[in-house]
PDB file of C-alpha atoms in Angstrom:
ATOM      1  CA  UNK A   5     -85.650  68.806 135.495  1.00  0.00           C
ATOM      2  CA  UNK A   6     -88.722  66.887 137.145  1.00  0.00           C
ATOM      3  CA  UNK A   7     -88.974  63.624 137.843  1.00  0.00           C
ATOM      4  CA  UNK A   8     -92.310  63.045 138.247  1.00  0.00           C
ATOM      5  CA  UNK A   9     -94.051  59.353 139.032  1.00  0.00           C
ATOM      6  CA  UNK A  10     -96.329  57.525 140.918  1.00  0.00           C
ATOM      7  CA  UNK A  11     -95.584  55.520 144.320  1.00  0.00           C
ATOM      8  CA  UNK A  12     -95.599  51.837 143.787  1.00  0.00           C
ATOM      9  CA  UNK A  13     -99.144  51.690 145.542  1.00  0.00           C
ATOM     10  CA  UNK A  14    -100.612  53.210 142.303  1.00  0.00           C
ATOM     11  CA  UNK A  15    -102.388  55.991 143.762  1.00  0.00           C
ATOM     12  CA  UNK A  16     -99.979  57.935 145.101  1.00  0.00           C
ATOM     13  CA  UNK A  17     -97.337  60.610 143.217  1.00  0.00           C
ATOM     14  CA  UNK A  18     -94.320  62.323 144.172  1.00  0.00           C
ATOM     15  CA  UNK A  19     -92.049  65.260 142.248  1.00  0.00           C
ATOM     16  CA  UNK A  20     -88.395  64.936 142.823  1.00  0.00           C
ATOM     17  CA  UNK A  21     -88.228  68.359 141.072  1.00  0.00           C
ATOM     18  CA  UNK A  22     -90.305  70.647 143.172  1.00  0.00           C
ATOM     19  CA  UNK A  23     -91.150  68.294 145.996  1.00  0.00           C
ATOM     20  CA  UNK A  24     -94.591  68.089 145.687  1.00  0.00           C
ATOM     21  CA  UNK A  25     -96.308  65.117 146.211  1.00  0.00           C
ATOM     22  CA  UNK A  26    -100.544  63.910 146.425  1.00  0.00           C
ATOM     23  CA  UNK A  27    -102.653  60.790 147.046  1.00  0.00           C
ATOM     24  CA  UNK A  28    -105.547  60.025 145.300  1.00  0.00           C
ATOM     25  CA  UNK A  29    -108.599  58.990 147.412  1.00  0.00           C
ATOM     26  CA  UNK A  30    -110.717  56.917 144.825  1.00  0.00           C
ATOM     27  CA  UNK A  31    -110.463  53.515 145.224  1.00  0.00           C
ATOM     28  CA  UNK A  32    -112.347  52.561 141.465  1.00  0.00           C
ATOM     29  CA  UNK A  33    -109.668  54.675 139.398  1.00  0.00           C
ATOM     30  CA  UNK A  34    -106.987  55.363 141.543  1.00  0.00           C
ATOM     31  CA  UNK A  35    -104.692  54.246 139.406  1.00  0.00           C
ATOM     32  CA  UNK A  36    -105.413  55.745 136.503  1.00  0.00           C
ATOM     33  CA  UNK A  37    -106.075  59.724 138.302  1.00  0.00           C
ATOM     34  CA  UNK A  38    -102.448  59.361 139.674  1.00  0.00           C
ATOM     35  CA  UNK A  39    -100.944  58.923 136.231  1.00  0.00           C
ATOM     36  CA  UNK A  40    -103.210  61.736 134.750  1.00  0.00           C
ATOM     37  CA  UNK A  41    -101.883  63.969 137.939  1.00  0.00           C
ATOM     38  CA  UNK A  42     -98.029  63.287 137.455  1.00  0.00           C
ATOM     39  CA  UNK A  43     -98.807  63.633 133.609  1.00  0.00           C
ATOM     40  CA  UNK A  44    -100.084  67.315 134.067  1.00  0.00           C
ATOM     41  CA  UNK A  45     -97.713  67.926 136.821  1.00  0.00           C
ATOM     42  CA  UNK A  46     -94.557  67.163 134.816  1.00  0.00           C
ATOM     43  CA  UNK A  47     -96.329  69.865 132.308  1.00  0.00           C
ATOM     44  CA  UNK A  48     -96.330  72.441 135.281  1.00  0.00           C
ATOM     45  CA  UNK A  49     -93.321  71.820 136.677  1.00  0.00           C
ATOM     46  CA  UNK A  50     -90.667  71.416 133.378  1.00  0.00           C
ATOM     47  CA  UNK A  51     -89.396  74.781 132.967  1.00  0.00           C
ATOM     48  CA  UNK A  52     -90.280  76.170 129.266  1.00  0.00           C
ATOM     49  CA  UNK A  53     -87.704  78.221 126.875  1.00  0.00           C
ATOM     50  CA  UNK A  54     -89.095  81.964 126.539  1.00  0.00           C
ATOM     51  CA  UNK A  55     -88.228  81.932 123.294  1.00  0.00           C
ATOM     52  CA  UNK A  56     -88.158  78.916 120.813  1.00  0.00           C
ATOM     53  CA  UNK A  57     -85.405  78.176 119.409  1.00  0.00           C
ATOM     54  CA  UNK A  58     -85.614  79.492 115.397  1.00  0.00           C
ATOM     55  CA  UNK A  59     -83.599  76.779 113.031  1.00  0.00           C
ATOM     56  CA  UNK A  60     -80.563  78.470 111.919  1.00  0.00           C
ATOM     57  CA  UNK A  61     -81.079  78.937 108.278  1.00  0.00           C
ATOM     58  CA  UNK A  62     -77.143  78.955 107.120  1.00  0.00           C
ATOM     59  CA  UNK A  63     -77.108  75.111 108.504  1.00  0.00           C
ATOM     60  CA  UNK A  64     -77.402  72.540 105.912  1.00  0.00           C
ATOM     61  CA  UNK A  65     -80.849  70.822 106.504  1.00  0.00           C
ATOM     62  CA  UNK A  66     -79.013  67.757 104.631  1.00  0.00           C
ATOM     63  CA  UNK A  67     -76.036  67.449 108.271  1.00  0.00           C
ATOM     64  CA  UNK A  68     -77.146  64.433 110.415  1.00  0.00           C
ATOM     65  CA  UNK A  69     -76.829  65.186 113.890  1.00  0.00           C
ATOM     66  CA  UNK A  70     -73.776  63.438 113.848  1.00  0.00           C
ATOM     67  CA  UNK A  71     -72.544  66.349 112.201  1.00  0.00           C
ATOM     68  CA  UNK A  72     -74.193  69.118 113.837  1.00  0.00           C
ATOM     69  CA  UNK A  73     -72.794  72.413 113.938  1.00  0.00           C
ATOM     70  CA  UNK A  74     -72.208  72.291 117.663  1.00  0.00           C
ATOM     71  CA  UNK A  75     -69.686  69.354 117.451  1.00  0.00           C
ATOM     72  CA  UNK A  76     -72.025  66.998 119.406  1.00  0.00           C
ATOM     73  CA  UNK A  77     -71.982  63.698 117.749  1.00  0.00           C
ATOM     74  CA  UNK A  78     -74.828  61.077 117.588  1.00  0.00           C
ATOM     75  CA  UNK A  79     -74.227  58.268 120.515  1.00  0.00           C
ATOM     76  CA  UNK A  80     -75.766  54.570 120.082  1.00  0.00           C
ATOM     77  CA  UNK A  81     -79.210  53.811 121.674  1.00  0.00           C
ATOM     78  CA  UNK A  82     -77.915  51.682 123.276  1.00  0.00           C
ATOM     79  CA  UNK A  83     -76.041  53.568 126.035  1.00  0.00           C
ATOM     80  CA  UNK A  84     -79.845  54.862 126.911  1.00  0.00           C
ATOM     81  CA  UNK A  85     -80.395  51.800 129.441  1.00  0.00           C
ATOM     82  CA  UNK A  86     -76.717  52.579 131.059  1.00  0.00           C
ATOM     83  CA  UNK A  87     -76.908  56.387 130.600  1.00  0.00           C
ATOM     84  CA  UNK A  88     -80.268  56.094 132.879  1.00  0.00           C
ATOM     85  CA  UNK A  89     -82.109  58.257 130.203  1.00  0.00           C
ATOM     86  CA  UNK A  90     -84.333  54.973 129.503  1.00  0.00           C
ATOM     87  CA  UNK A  91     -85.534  55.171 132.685  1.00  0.00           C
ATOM     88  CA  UNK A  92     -86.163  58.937 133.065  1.00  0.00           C
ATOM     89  CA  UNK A  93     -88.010  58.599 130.092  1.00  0.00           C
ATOM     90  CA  UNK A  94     -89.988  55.575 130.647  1.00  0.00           C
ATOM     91  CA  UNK A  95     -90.195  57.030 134.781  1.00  0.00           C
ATOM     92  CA  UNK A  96     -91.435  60.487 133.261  1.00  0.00           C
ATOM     93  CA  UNK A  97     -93.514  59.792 130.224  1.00  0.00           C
ATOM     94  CA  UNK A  98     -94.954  56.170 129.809  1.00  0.00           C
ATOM     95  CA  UNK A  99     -95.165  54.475 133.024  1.00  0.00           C
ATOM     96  CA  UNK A 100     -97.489  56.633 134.172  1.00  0.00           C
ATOM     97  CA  UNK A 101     -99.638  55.770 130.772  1.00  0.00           C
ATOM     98  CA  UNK A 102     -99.194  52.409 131.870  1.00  0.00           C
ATOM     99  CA  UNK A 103     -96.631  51.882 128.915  1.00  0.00           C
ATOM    100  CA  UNK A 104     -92.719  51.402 128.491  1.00  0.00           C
ATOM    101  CA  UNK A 105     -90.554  52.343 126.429  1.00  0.00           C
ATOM    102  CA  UNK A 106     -88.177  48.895 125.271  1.00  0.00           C
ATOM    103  CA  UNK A 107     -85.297  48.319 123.246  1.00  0.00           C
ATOM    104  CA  UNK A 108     -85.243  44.935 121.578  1.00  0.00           C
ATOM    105  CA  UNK A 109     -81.826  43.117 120.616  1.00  0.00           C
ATOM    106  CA  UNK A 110     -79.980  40.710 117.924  1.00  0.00           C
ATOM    107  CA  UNK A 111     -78.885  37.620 118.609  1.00  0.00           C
ATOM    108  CA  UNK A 112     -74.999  39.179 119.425  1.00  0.00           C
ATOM    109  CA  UNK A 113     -76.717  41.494 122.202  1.00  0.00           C
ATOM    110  CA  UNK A 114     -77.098  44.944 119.897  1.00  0.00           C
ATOM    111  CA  UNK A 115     -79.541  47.229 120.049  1.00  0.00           C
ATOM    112  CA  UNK A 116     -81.905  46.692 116.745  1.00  0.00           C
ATOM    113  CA  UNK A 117     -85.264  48.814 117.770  1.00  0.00           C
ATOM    114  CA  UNK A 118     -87.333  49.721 119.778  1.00  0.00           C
ATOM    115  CA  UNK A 119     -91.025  49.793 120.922  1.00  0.00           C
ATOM    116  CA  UNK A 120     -93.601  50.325 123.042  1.00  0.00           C
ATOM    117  CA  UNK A 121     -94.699  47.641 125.695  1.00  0.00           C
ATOM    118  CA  UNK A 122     -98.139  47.889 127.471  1.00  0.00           C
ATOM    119  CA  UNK A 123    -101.531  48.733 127.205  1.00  0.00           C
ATOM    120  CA  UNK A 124    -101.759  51.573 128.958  1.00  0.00           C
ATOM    121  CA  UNK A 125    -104.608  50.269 131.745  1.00  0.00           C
ATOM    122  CA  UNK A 126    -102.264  50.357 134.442  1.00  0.00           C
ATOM    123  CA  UNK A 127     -99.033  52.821 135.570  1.00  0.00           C
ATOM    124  CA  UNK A 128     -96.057  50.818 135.893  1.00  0.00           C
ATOM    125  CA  UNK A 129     -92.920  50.823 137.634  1.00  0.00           C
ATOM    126  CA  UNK A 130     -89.618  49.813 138.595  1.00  0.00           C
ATOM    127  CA  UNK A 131     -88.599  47.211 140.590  1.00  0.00           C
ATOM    128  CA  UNK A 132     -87.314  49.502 144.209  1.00  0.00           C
ATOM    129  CA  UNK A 133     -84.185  48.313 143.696  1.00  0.00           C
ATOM    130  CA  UNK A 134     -82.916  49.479 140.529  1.00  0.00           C
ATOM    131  CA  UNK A 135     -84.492  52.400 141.193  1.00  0.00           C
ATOM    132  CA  UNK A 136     -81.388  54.864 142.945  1.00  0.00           C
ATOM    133  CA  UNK A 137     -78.685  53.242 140.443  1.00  0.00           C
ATOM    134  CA  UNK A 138     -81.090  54.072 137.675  1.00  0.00           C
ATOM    135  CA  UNK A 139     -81.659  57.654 139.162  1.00  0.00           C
ATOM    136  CA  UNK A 140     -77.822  58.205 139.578  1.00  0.00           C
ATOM    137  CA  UNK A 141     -77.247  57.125 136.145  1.00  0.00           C
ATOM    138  CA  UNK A 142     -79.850  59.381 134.870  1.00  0.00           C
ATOM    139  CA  UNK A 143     -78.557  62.406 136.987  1.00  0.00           C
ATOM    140  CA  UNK A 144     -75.126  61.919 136.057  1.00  0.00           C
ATOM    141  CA  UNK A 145     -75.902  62.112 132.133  1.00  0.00           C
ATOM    142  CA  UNK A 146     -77.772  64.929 132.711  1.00  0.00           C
ATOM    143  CA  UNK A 147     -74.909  67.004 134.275  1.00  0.00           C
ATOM    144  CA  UNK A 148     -72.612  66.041 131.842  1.00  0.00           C
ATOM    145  CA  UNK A 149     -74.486  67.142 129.086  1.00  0.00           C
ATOM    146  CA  UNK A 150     -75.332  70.987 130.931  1.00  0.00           C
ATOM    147  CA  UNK A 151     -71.482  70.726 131.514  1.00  0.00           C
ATOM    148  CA  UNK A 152     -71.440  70.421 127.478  1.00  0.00           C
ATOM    149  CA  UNK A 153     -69.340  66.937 127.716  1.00  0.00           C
TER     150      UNK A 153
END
């Protein structure tokens, strides 16, 4: 999996999947050409299937993934903030738009939405220092689930 993003200086991007990294040299839209770059490269560099998958046609279309035929059952957004997945994705996919990806809460501190923060002029990013816990987290999930647990 690639975990592509730009540096915290805006204009420069890095690949934790391949290893590849760039600067970009324009001063006037530096910004926005690195999040175009790590937006393409994450294209590039996430592996494809060969085949798509084909929906298996004696599976009720009616089942909730909660009772998919695998046995997997649905978990609660909100383990996405401690499962690191909500910063993959917002790391991966809308930072570099210069959006985020938030999860709003109730007044007892659950989960009740979600929705998209920014305006998309700018990348944004993570404070440095949440940025290896959040990484861990992330990696961790993600070798559970190719372990199937």
């Amino acid at each position: 999996m690639a975990i592509a993003y730009t540096e915290r200086d805006g204009r420069s991007w890095r690949c934790d999947g391949c290893g590849s990294h760039g600067r970009v040299v324009s001063q006037t839209d530096g910004h926005r050409i690195a999040a175009e770059t790590v937006a393409l490269h994450i294209e590039d560099c996430t592996p494809t299937p060969a085949t798509e998958q084909q929906p298996d046609s004696t599976q009720d279309p009616k089942l909730s993934l909660a009772e998919a035929a695998d046995g997997s059952q649905d978990r609660p957004i909100s383990e996405l903030r401690d499962s690191g997945l909500l910063w993959l994705i917002n790391r991966t996919v809308f930072h570099p738009r210069g959006l985020a990806l938030g999860l709003t809460f109730g007044e007892g501190g659950e989960v009740t939405g979600w929705r998209l923060i920014g305006d998309g002029s700018e990348p944004m990013w993570f404070s440095p220092d949440d940025e290896p816990r959040l990484f861990a987290a992330a990696q961790a999930t993600l070798a559970a689930a190719q372990r199937g647990e």
